[in-house]
Coordinates of C-alpha atoms in Angstrom, one line a residue:
M709 CA 256.9 203.8 -46.8
P710 CA 259.6 201.2 -45.0
D711 CA 258.9 201.5 -40.5
D712 CA 261.3 203.4 -38.3
A713 CA 260.6 201.8 -35.8
A714 CA 259.8 198.7 -33.9
V715 CA 258.0 197.9 -30.7
I716 CA 258.3 194.3 -29.8
G717 CA 255.5 193.6 -27.2
S718 CA 252.2 195.5 -26.4
G719 CA 252.0 196.0 -23.0
P720 CA 251.4 199.5 -21.7
N721 CA 254.5 200.1 -21.7
G722 CA 255.6 198.9 -25.4
L723 CA 252.2 201.5 -26.3
A724 CA 253.3 204.3 -24.7
A725 CA 256.4 203.6 -26.6
A726 CA 254.9 202.8 -29.5
V727 CA 253.0 206.9 -29.2
V728 CA 255.5 208.4 -28.4
L729 CA 257.8 207.3 -30.8
A730 CA 254.9 208.2 -33.1
R731 CA 253.9 211.6 -32.0
A732 CA 257.9 212.9 -32.9
G733 CA 257.3 211.7 -36.5
L734 CA 258.6 208.5 -36.8
R735 CA 256.7 205.6 -38.4
V736 CA 256.2 203.3 -35.9
R737 CA 254.5 199.0 -36.3
V738 CA 254.1 197.8 -32.8
L739 CA 254.0 193.3 -32.9
E740 CA 252.8 191.5 -31.2
A741 CA 252.5 187.4 -30.6
S742 CA 248.2 186.8 -28.9
D743 CA 246.2 187.8 -31.2
T744 CA 245.2 190.3 -29.4
P745 CA 247.3 193.2 -27.9
G746 CA 247.2 195.1 -24.4
G747 CA 249.8 192.2 -22.5
G748 CA 247.9 192.7 -19.1
L749 CA 245.7 195.6 -20.2
R750 CA 243.4 192.5 -21.2
S751 CA 239.7 191.9 -20.8
G752 CA 237.2 189.8 -22.1
A753 CA 234.5 186.4 -20.6
L754 CA 237.1 184.2 -18.4
T755 CA 233.1 182.9 -16.3
L756 CA 230.5 183.4 -18.3
P757 CA 228.6 185.0 -21.4
G758 CA 227.7 188.7 -21.0
F759 CA 230.5 188.7 -17.7
T760 CA 233.7 191.1 -18.4
H761 CA 236.4 190.8 -15.9
D762 CA 239.8 191.3 -16.5
V763 CA 243.2 189.7 -17.1
C764 CA 246.0 190.4 -15.4
A765 CA 245.9 194.5 -14.7
S766 CA 242.5 196.0 -12.3
V767 CA 242.8 198.6 -10.5
H768 CA 244.9 201.5 -12.1
A769 CA 246.2 203.7 -9.2
L770 CA 248.1 205.2 -11.2
G771 CA 246.4 204.8 -14.3
A772 CA 245.1 208.4 -14.4
L773 CA 248.1 210.4 -13.0
S774 CA 250.6 209.7 -14.8
P775 CA 252.8 211.8 -16.9
C776 CA 252.9 209.4 -20.1
F777 CA 248.9 209.6 -20.2
R778 CA 247.8 212.5 -19.0
P779 CA 248.5 215.0 -22.1
W780 CA 247.1 212.3 -24.4
P781 CA 243.5 212.3 -25.8
L782 CA 242.9 208.9 -25.0
D783 CA 239.1 210.2 -23.9
A784 CA 238.4 210.6 -27.5
H785 CA 239.9 206.6 -28.3
G786 CA 237.1 205.5 -26.0
L787 CA 239.0 205.3 -22.3
A788 CA 237.2 206.5 -19.1
W789 CA 237.9 206.1 -15.8
A790 CA 235.2 204.3 -13.5
Y791 CA 235.7 205.6 -9.6
P792 CA 233.9 203.8 -6.9
P793 CA 233.1 205.2 -3.5
L794 CA 236.2 204.2 -1.7
P795 CA 239.4 203.5 -2.8
L796 CA 240.4 200.6 -0.6
A797 CA 238.7 199.1 2.8
H798 CA 240.6 196.5 4.8
P799 CA 237.7 194.6 7.3
F800 CA 238.9 193.0 10.4
D801 CA 237.1 190.6 12.0
D802 CA 235.2 192.2 14.5
G803 CA 233.2 193.5 11.7
T804 CA 234.7 196.8 11.6
A805 CA 236.8 197.9 8.6
A806 CA 239.8 201.3 8.1
V807 CA 239.3 203.0 5.4
L808 CA 240.7 205.0 2.8
D809 CA 239.2 207.3 1.6
R810 CA 239.8 210.0 -1.6
S811 CA 240.0 212.7 0.4
L812 CA 243.2 213.0 3.1
E813 CA 240.9 214.4 5.6
T814 CA 238.1 212.1 6.0
T815 CA 240.7 209.2 5.9
A816 CA 242.3 210.8 9.0
G817 CA 239.1 211.3 10.4
L818 CA 238.0 207.9 10.3
L819 CA 241.3 207.0 11.8
G820 CA 240.7 208.3 15.3
R821 CA 243.5 208.5 17.0
D822 CA 245.9 207.6 14.1
G823 CA 244.9 210.6 12.0
P824 CA 247.0 212.8 13.0
A825 CA 249.3 210.1 12.1
W826 CA 248.3 209.5 8.7
L827 CA 247.6 213.6 7.8
A828 CA 251.3 213.4 8.5
L829 CA 252.8 210.2 6.7
I830 CA 251.1 209.9 3.6
G831 CA 249.9 213.4 4.0
S832 CA 253.0 214.8 3.5
V833 CA 253.7 213.0 -0.5
V834 CA 250.2 213.8 -1.4
R835 CA 250.6 217.5 -1.1
R836 CA 254.7 217.4 -2.7
W837 CA 253.5 215.1 -5.0
A838 CA 254.1 217.7 -7.8
M839 CA 257.6 217.9 -6.8
L840 CA 258.2 214.0 -6.3
E841 CA 256.5 212.8 -9.1
G842 CA 258.9 212.7 -11.4
A843 CA 261.7 210.9 -9.6
L844 CA 258.9 208.6 -7.9
L845 CA 258.5 207.8 -11.8
G846 CA 261.7 208.0 -13.4
P847 CA 264.8 206.7 -13.1
P848 CA 266.9 206.4 -9.7
L849 CA 270.0 208.2 -10.6
R850 CA 269.7 211.0 -11.7
W851 CA 269.2 214.3 -10.5
P852 CA 266.6 215.2 -9.0
A853 CA 264.2 218.4 -9.3
H854 CA 263.3 219.1 -5.9
P855 CA 266.2 217.0 -4.2
L856 CA 264.8 218.0 -0.6
A857 CA 261.6 216.8 -1.2
L858 CA 262.6 213.8 -2.0
A859 CA 265.2 213.3 0.3
G860 CA 262.2 213.8 2.7
F861 CA 260.8 211.3 1.4
G862 CA 263.4 208.6 1.4
L863 CA 264.1 208.9 5.0
E864 CA 260.0 207.3 5.2
A865 CA 260.3 205.3 2.2
L866 CA 263.8 203.2 2.9
Q867 CA 262.4 201.8 5.7
P868 CA 261.0 198.4 6.9
A869 CA 256.8 198.9 6.0
R870 CA 256.5 196.3 9.3
A871 CA 259.3 198.8 11.6
L872 CA 257.9 202.6 10.2
A873 CA 254.0 201.9 10.4
R874 CA 255.0 200.2 14.4
R875 CA 256.7 203.3 14.6
R876 CA 254.0 205.8 13.7
F877 CA 250.6 204.0 13.9
A878 CA 249.1 203.3 17.9
T879 CA 246.3 201.0 16.1
P880 CA 245.5 197.5 14.8
Q881 CA 243.6 200.2 12.0
G882 CA 246.3 202.1 11.3
R883 CA 249.5 199.8 11.2
A884 CA 247.5 197.2 9.2
L885 CA 246.1 200.0 6.6
F886 CA 249.5 200.8 6.2
A887 CA 250.9 197.2 6.2
G888 CA 248.4 196.1 3.5
L889 CA 249.2 199.3 1.0
A890 CA 252.4 197.8 1.7
A891 CA 252.2 194.3 0.5
H892 CA 251.7 195.6 -2.8
A893 CA 255.5 195.6 -3.0
V894 CA 255.2 192.2 -3.0
L895 CA 258.4 192.0 -0.4
P896 CA 258.9 190.9 3.5
L897 CA 257.6 193.7 5.2
E898 CA 260.7 193.4 7.2
R899 CA 263.2 193.8 4.5
P900 CA 263.9 197.7 3.5
M901 CA 262.2 199.8 1.2
S902 CA 259.1 197.5 1.6
A903 CA 257.4 200.8 2.2
A904 CA 257.8 202.7 0.0
V905 CA 255.2 201.5 -2.2
G906 CA 252.8 201.9 0.9
L907 CA 253.3 206.1 0.5
V908 CA 252.9 206.3 -3.7
L909 CA 250.2 203.9 -3.3
G910 CA 248.7 205.2 -0.2
A911 CA 248.9 209.0 -1.9
A912 CA 247.6 208.0 -4.6
A913 CA 244.4 206.6 -3.2
H914 CA 243.5 210.8 -2.2
L915 CA 245.4 212.3 -5.6
G916 CA 243.4 209.3 -7.9
G917 CA 241.6 207.3 -6.2
W918 CA 242.0 204.4 -7.5
P919 CA 239.7 203.5 -10.9
F920 CA 238.7 201.6 -12.9
A921 CA 238.8 201.9 -16.7
S922 CA 235.7 202.0 -17.7
G923 CA 234.1 198.4 -19.9
G924 CA 237.3 196.8 -18.3
S925 CA 241.6 197.7 -18.8
G926 CA 241.5 196.3 -22.6
R927 CA 240.0 199.7 -22.8
V928 CA 243.1 201.3 -21.3
A929 CA 245.0 199.1 -24.8
D930 CA 242.2 199.7 -27.0
A931 CA 242.5 203.5 -26.1
L932 CA 246.6 203.6 -26.5
G933 CA 246.0 201.5 -29.7
S934 CA 243.9 203.6 -31.4
Y935 CA 245.3 207.1 -30.6
L936 CA 249.1 205.4 -32.3
R937 CA 247.1 204.4 -35.5
E938 CA 245.8 208.0 -35.5
L939 CA 248.9 209.0 -36.1
G940 CA 250.4 206.5 -38.3
G941 CA 251.3 203.6 -36.3
R942 CA 250.4 199.9 -37.1
I943 CA 250.2 196.9 -34.8
D944 CA 250.7 193.3 -35.5
T945 CA 249.2 190.8 -33.6
G946 CA 250.1 186.8 -34.0
R947 CA 253.4 187.9 -35.0
R948 CA 256.3 186.7 -32.0
V949 CA 260.0 187.7 -32.9
A950 CA 262.7 185.6 -32.9
S951 CA 266.0 187.0 -33.0
L952 CA 266.9 190.5 -33.5
G953 CA 268.0 189.9 -36.7
E954 CA 264.4 190.3 -38.3
L955 CA 264.4 194.1 -37.6
E956 CA 267.8 194.5 -39.0
G957 CA 268.2 197.7 -40.7
L958 CA 265.4 199.9 -37.8
A959 CA 266.6 203.6 -36.8
L960 CA 264.9 202.1 -33.3
V961 CA 263.8 198.8 -31.8
M962 CA 262.0 198.9 -28.9
C963 CA 261.2 195.4 -27.1
D964 CA 258.6 195.8 -23.8
V965 CA 260.3 192.4 -22.8
G966 CA 262.0 191.2 -19.5
P967 CA 265.5 191.7 -19.5
P968 CA 266.4 187.3 -19.8
A969 CA 264.0 187.6 -23.0
L970 CA 266.4 190.3 -24.1
A971 CA 268.9 188.4 -23.7
R972 CA 267.7 186.0 -26.1
L973 CA 266.5 188.2 -28.7
A974 CA 269.6 189.7 -28.8
G975 CA 272.4 186.4 -28.8
A976 CA 275.3 186.4 -29.4
R977 CA 275.3 190.1 -30.9
L978 CA 274.9 191.2 -27.1
P979 CA 277.9 192.3 -25.0
E980 CA 278.8 188.2 -22.3
R981 CA 279.3 190.6 -19.6
H982 CA 275.6 192.7 -20.6
R983 CA 274.2 189.2 -21.4
R984 CA 275.1 187.6 -17.8
R985 CA 273.7 191.0 -15.9
L986 CA 270.4 191.2 -17.9
T987 CA 270.2 187.2 -17.2
R988 CA 270.9 187.4 -13.2
Y989 CA 268.2 190.1 -13.0
R990 CA 265.4 188.4 -10.3
Y991 CA 261.6 187.9 -10.0
G992 CA 260.0 187.4 -7.2
P993 CA 256.6 185.4 -5.8
G994 CA 254.3 184.6 -8.4
V995 CA 251.0 185.4 -7.4
C996 CA 247.5 182.6 -8.0
K997 CA 244.1 184.4 -9.4
V998 CA 240.6 184.5 -9.4
D999 CA 237.9 185.1 -11.2
W1000 CA 234.5 185.0 -10.4
A1001 CA 230.9 185.8 -11.5
L1002 CA 228.9 186.6 -9.1
A1003 CA 225.0 186.5 -8.6
G1004 CA 225.2 190.2 -6.4
P1005 CA 227.6 192.2 -4.1
I1006 CA 230.0 190.4 -1.8
P1007 CA 228.2 190.1 1.2
W1008 CA 231.1 192.0 3.7
T1009 CA 230.0 192.2 6.9
A1010 CA 231.6 195.8 7.3
D1011 CA 229.6 198.5 5.3
A1012 CA 232.7 200.2 4.3
C1013 CA 233.7 197.1 2.3
R1014 CA 230.2 196.9 0.1
R1015 CA 230.9 200.5 -2.1
A1016 CA 235.4 199.9 -1.6
G1017 CA 236.9 199.0 -4.8
T1018 CA 240.0 197.4 -2.9
V1019 CA 239.8 194.9 -0.1
H1020 CA 242.5 194.4 1.3
L1021 CA 241.7 190.3 3.1
G1022 CA 244.9 190.9 6.1
G1023 CA 243.8 191.3 9.4
T1024 CA 246.2 192.6 11.4
I1025 CA 250.1 194.3 10.8
E1026 CA 251.0 190.2 11.9
E1027 CA 249.1 188.7 9.9
I1028 CA 250.3 190.5 6.8
A1029 CA 254.1 189.9 7.7
E1030 CA 253.8 186.6 8.3
A1031 CA 251.9 185.8 4.7
E1032 CA 254.1 188.0 2.7
R1033 CA 257.0 186.4 3.8
A1034 CA 255.9 182.4 3.3
P1035 CA 256.2 182.8 -0.5
W1036 CA 260.5 184.1 0.3
D1037 CA 260.4 181.0 2.0
G1038 CA 258.6 178.9 -0.3
R1039 CA 255.3 179.0 1.2
L1040 CA 251.6 179.0 0.9
A1041 CA 250.7 181.3 3.8
E1042 CA 247.8 179.4 5.1
R1043 CA 245.9 182.6 5.5
P1044 CA 247.3 184.6 2.8
F1045 CA 247.3 188.1 1.9
V1046 CA 244.7 188.8 -0.9
L1047 CA 243.7 192.1 -2.9
V1048 CA 240.4 191.7 -4.0
A1049 CA 238.6 194.0 -6.8
Q1050 CA 235.0 194.4 -6.8
P1051 CA 234.8 196.2 -10.6
T1052 CA 231.1 196.7 -10.2
V1053 CA 230.8 198.6 -8.0
C1054 CA 231.1 201.2 -9.9
D1055 CA 231.1 200.1 -13.4
P1056 CA 227.4 198.1 -13.8
S1057 CA 228.2 197.8 -17.9
R1058 CA 230.6 194.3 -16.8
A1059 CA 227.7 192.1 -15.6
P1060 CA 224.5 191.5 -16.4
D1061 CA 221.4 193.9 -14.6
G1062 CA 222.1 192.4 -10.7
R1063 CA 224.8 190.5 -11.2
H1064 CA 229.2 191.6 -10.5
V1065 CA 232.0 190.6 -11.2
G1066 CA 234.3 189.8 -8.4
W1067 CA 238.6 190.1 -8.6
A1068 CA 241.2 188.5 -6.1
Y1069 CA 244.4 187.0 -6.1
C1070 CA 247.2 186.0 -3.6
H1071 CA 251.4 186.1 -3.2
V1072 CA 252.6 182.5 -3.8
P1073 CA 256.3 180.9 -4.2
H1074 CA 257.9 181.9 -7.7
G1075 CA 256.4 179.9 -10.4
S1076 CA 253.9 177.6 -7.9
D1077 CA 251.4 175.4 -9.8
A1078 CA 249.4 175.5 -6.6
D1079 CA 246.1 176.1 -6.8
A1080 CA 244.7 178.7 -3.7
T1081 CA 241.4 179.1 -4.4
D1082 CA 239.9 177.5 -1.4
R1083 CA 242.6 179.0 0.2
I1084 CA 241.7 182.8 -1.1
E1085 CA 237.4 182.5 -0.8
S1086 CA 238.3 181.7 2.3
Q1087 CA 239.7 184.9 3.2
I1088 CA 236.6 186.4 1.9
E1089 CA 233.8 183.9 4.0
R1090 CA 235.9 185.0 7.2
F1091 CA 234.4 188.7 6.4
A1092 CA 232.0 187.8 4.2
P1093 CA 230.0 185.0 5.3
G1094 CA 228.0 183.9 2.4
F1095 CA 230.7 184.8 0.1
R1096 CA 230.6 181.3 -2.0
R1097 CA 226.9 180.7 -2.4
L1098 CA 227.0 183.7 -4.6
I1099 CA 229.5 182.1 -7.3
L1100 CA 228.2 180.8 -10.2
A1101 CA 231.4 180.8 -12.5
A1102 CA 235.5 180.9 -11.6
H1103 CA 238.3 181.3 -13.6
V1104 CA 242.2 180.2 -12.4
R1105 CA 245.0 180.6 -13.1
T1106 CA 248.5 179.7 -11.2
A1107 CA 251.5 181.6 -10.9
G1108 CA 252.2 178.4 -13.0
Q1109 CA 249.9 179.2 -15.8
L1110 CA 249.8 183.0 -16.1
A1111 CA 254.1 183.1 -17.1
L1112 CA 252.9 180.5 -19.8
E1113 CA 250.4 182.7 -21.1
N1114 CA 252.1 186.1 -21.1
P1115 CA 255.6 185.6 -20.7
N1116 CA 256.9 189.0 -19.3
C1117 CA 255.4 187.2 -15.6
V1118 CA 257.9 185.4 -15.0
G1119 CA 257.7 182.4 -12.4
G1120 CA 253.6 184.8 -12.3
D1121 CA 255.5 187.7 -10.8
I1122 CA 253.1 190.3 -12.8
G1123 CA 255.3 192.8 -11.6
G1124 CA 258.0 192.5 -13.7
G1125 CA 260.9 191.7 -11.2
V1126 CA 261.6 192.4 -7.9
Q1127 CA 261.7 196.1 -6.5
D1128 CA 263.9 195.9 -3.9
L1129 CA 266.2 198.6 -2.9
A1130 CA 269.0 197.0 -5.5
Q1131 CA 267.0 196.0 -8.0
W1132 CA 264.6 199.5 -7.6
L1133 CA 268.7 200.9 -7.9
A1134 CA 269.4 198.4 -11.3
R1135 CA 267.1 197.8 -12.7
P1136 CA 267.8 196.4 -15.5
V1137 CA 271.4 196.7 -14.4
L1138 CA 273.3 199.2 -12.6
G1139 CA 273.9 203.1 -14.5
R1140 CA 272.5 206.2 -15.6
R1141 CA 271.0 204.8 -18.6
P1142 CA 268.6 202.5 -17.7
Y1143 CA 266.4 201.7 -21.2
A1144 CA 269.9 201.8 -23.5
T1145 CA 271.3 198.5 -24.4
P1146 CA 275.7 198.1 -25.7
L1147 CA 273.5 197.6 -28.7
R1148 CA 273.1 200.6 -31.3
G1149 CA 269.1 202.1 -31.5
V1150 CA 267.9 198.7 -29.0
Y1151 CA 266.2 200.0 -26.1
L1152 CA 264.4 197.8 -23.5
C1153 CA 260.9 199.8 -21.5
S1154 CA 259.0 197.3 -19.7
A1155 CA 258.0 196.9 -16.3
S1156 CA 261.8 196.0 -15.5
T1157 CA 263.3 198.9 -16.2
P1158 CA 262.2 202.1 -14.1
P1159 CA 259.9 203.1 -12.8
G1160 CA 258.6 199.6 -12.2
G1161 CA 255.1 197.5 -12.2
G1162 CA 252.1 199.3 -12.5
V1163 CA 250.1 200.6 -15.0
H1164 CA 251.2 204.6 -16.4
G1165 CA 253.1 203.9 -19.0
M1166 CA 256.1 205.7 -18.1
S1167 CA 259.0 202.8 -18.6
G1168 CA 257.4 203.2 -22.0
F1169 CA 258.0 206.7 -21.8
H1170 CA 261.5 207.1 -20.4
A1171 CA 262.3 204.9 -22.7
A1172 CA 260.9 206.1 -26.2
T1173 CA 262.6 209.4 -24.8
A1174 CA 265.8 208.3 -24.8
A1175 CA 266.2 206.5 -27.1
L1176 CA 264.6 209.9 -29.5
R1177 CA 267.2 211.7 -27.6
D1178 CA 269.7 208.9 -28.6
L1179 CA 268.6 209.2 -32.4
Q1180 CA 268.9 212.8 -32.7
F1181 CA 272.6 213.2 -31.6
N1182 CA 273.0 209.7 -33.8
S1183 CA 271.9 212.5 -37.0
T1184 CA 273.4 215.1 -35.4
V1185 CA 276.7 213.6 -34.9
H1186 CA 277.1 211.5 -38.4
G1187 CA 274.9 214.3 -40.2
R1188 CA 272.2 212.9 -40.8

């Protein structure tokens, strides 16, 4: 039987879109240029045999919470979440650390004077998550189901993270903890809306625990692929699509690619005005990422860091703000804000007995080929003296190398493009139908569409849902 639909790209959004279409009864084929599916959802022995590293995505703050993944039987297809004892720790030079516990109340208690502020600010998002979820993880230009709840969130989310942290928190610990969360937005902390990601990630830690995928992030892609095949879908690897003309005759084509890549695939078929809008899509700073095979656990001075799945290294809010401003100015920060992931804190299967794996990155200028390993390791040594003595092997990827390996990471931008206010509203272009294109049956489903980066599948889910709705409408209109 001929296919009904094709999905170009097998990242989490491409696979999610394929599953949505297959569940609706369509015959779906995923076309992946690489030898293995998954995009950023891949794992492998990057350093030494027996050590499993995540190639890109590692900590899945929204994975277990995703309304896309939740109803699907991914556990029956081999996916299990591994939860660290603590989602996050943020150490300081005096040997202490701010702690983000899975319990909202415990976190507030540990923050002392800033406990009531944490309960009010992050707690409000936690308590209203069921009302906010649809708006936060969907297209922005539609009427929300709970407008008052969203308005309350927006009053805080639209602010610059630095200003919000200084206004709401009194202690260096509370301010730095929130600043580290907000830094995941990869925006200067003085920019409007840089607070939004901090609010969402803080709430997600309390609601979902920031888990890893047991055995490596590739298991998420494996489970999605297995479920797709159970539904009758297929995945062809080593299949690069150079033009949409190769897919003539299909009812639907879903594109898990960036906007400029879609413009290249469509070529002259795309109206010139729309093509220009796609090519003007903005990408932000990249990352330099390092993976380590370690002889033992990282010897953090602060005990809480030894139990945390994620550790934020940046010291005070002022230091984090300077570090996050640097790549936007074309500079590599002397003391970068470093995100460290410790999967073997809760998933010992990733390393031989007694050994560990570590993963870290910092933000660097867009497309930079700078190797920031020394600066990253110096930040870890600052809070974990003796770390370098544990390194058995290391694997480095600069922003430029990451862009070559994964075309969706343009310039090393792992979030699918800048997520400031303008591009949150116009992602990839301004309009109420962000997934549709002027070409009938062709849709964009990558992280460059709402709600943006992260392993949650929601961009693919919404794109495929919109495509099915249009397909049904067109079939009714044309009597098919």
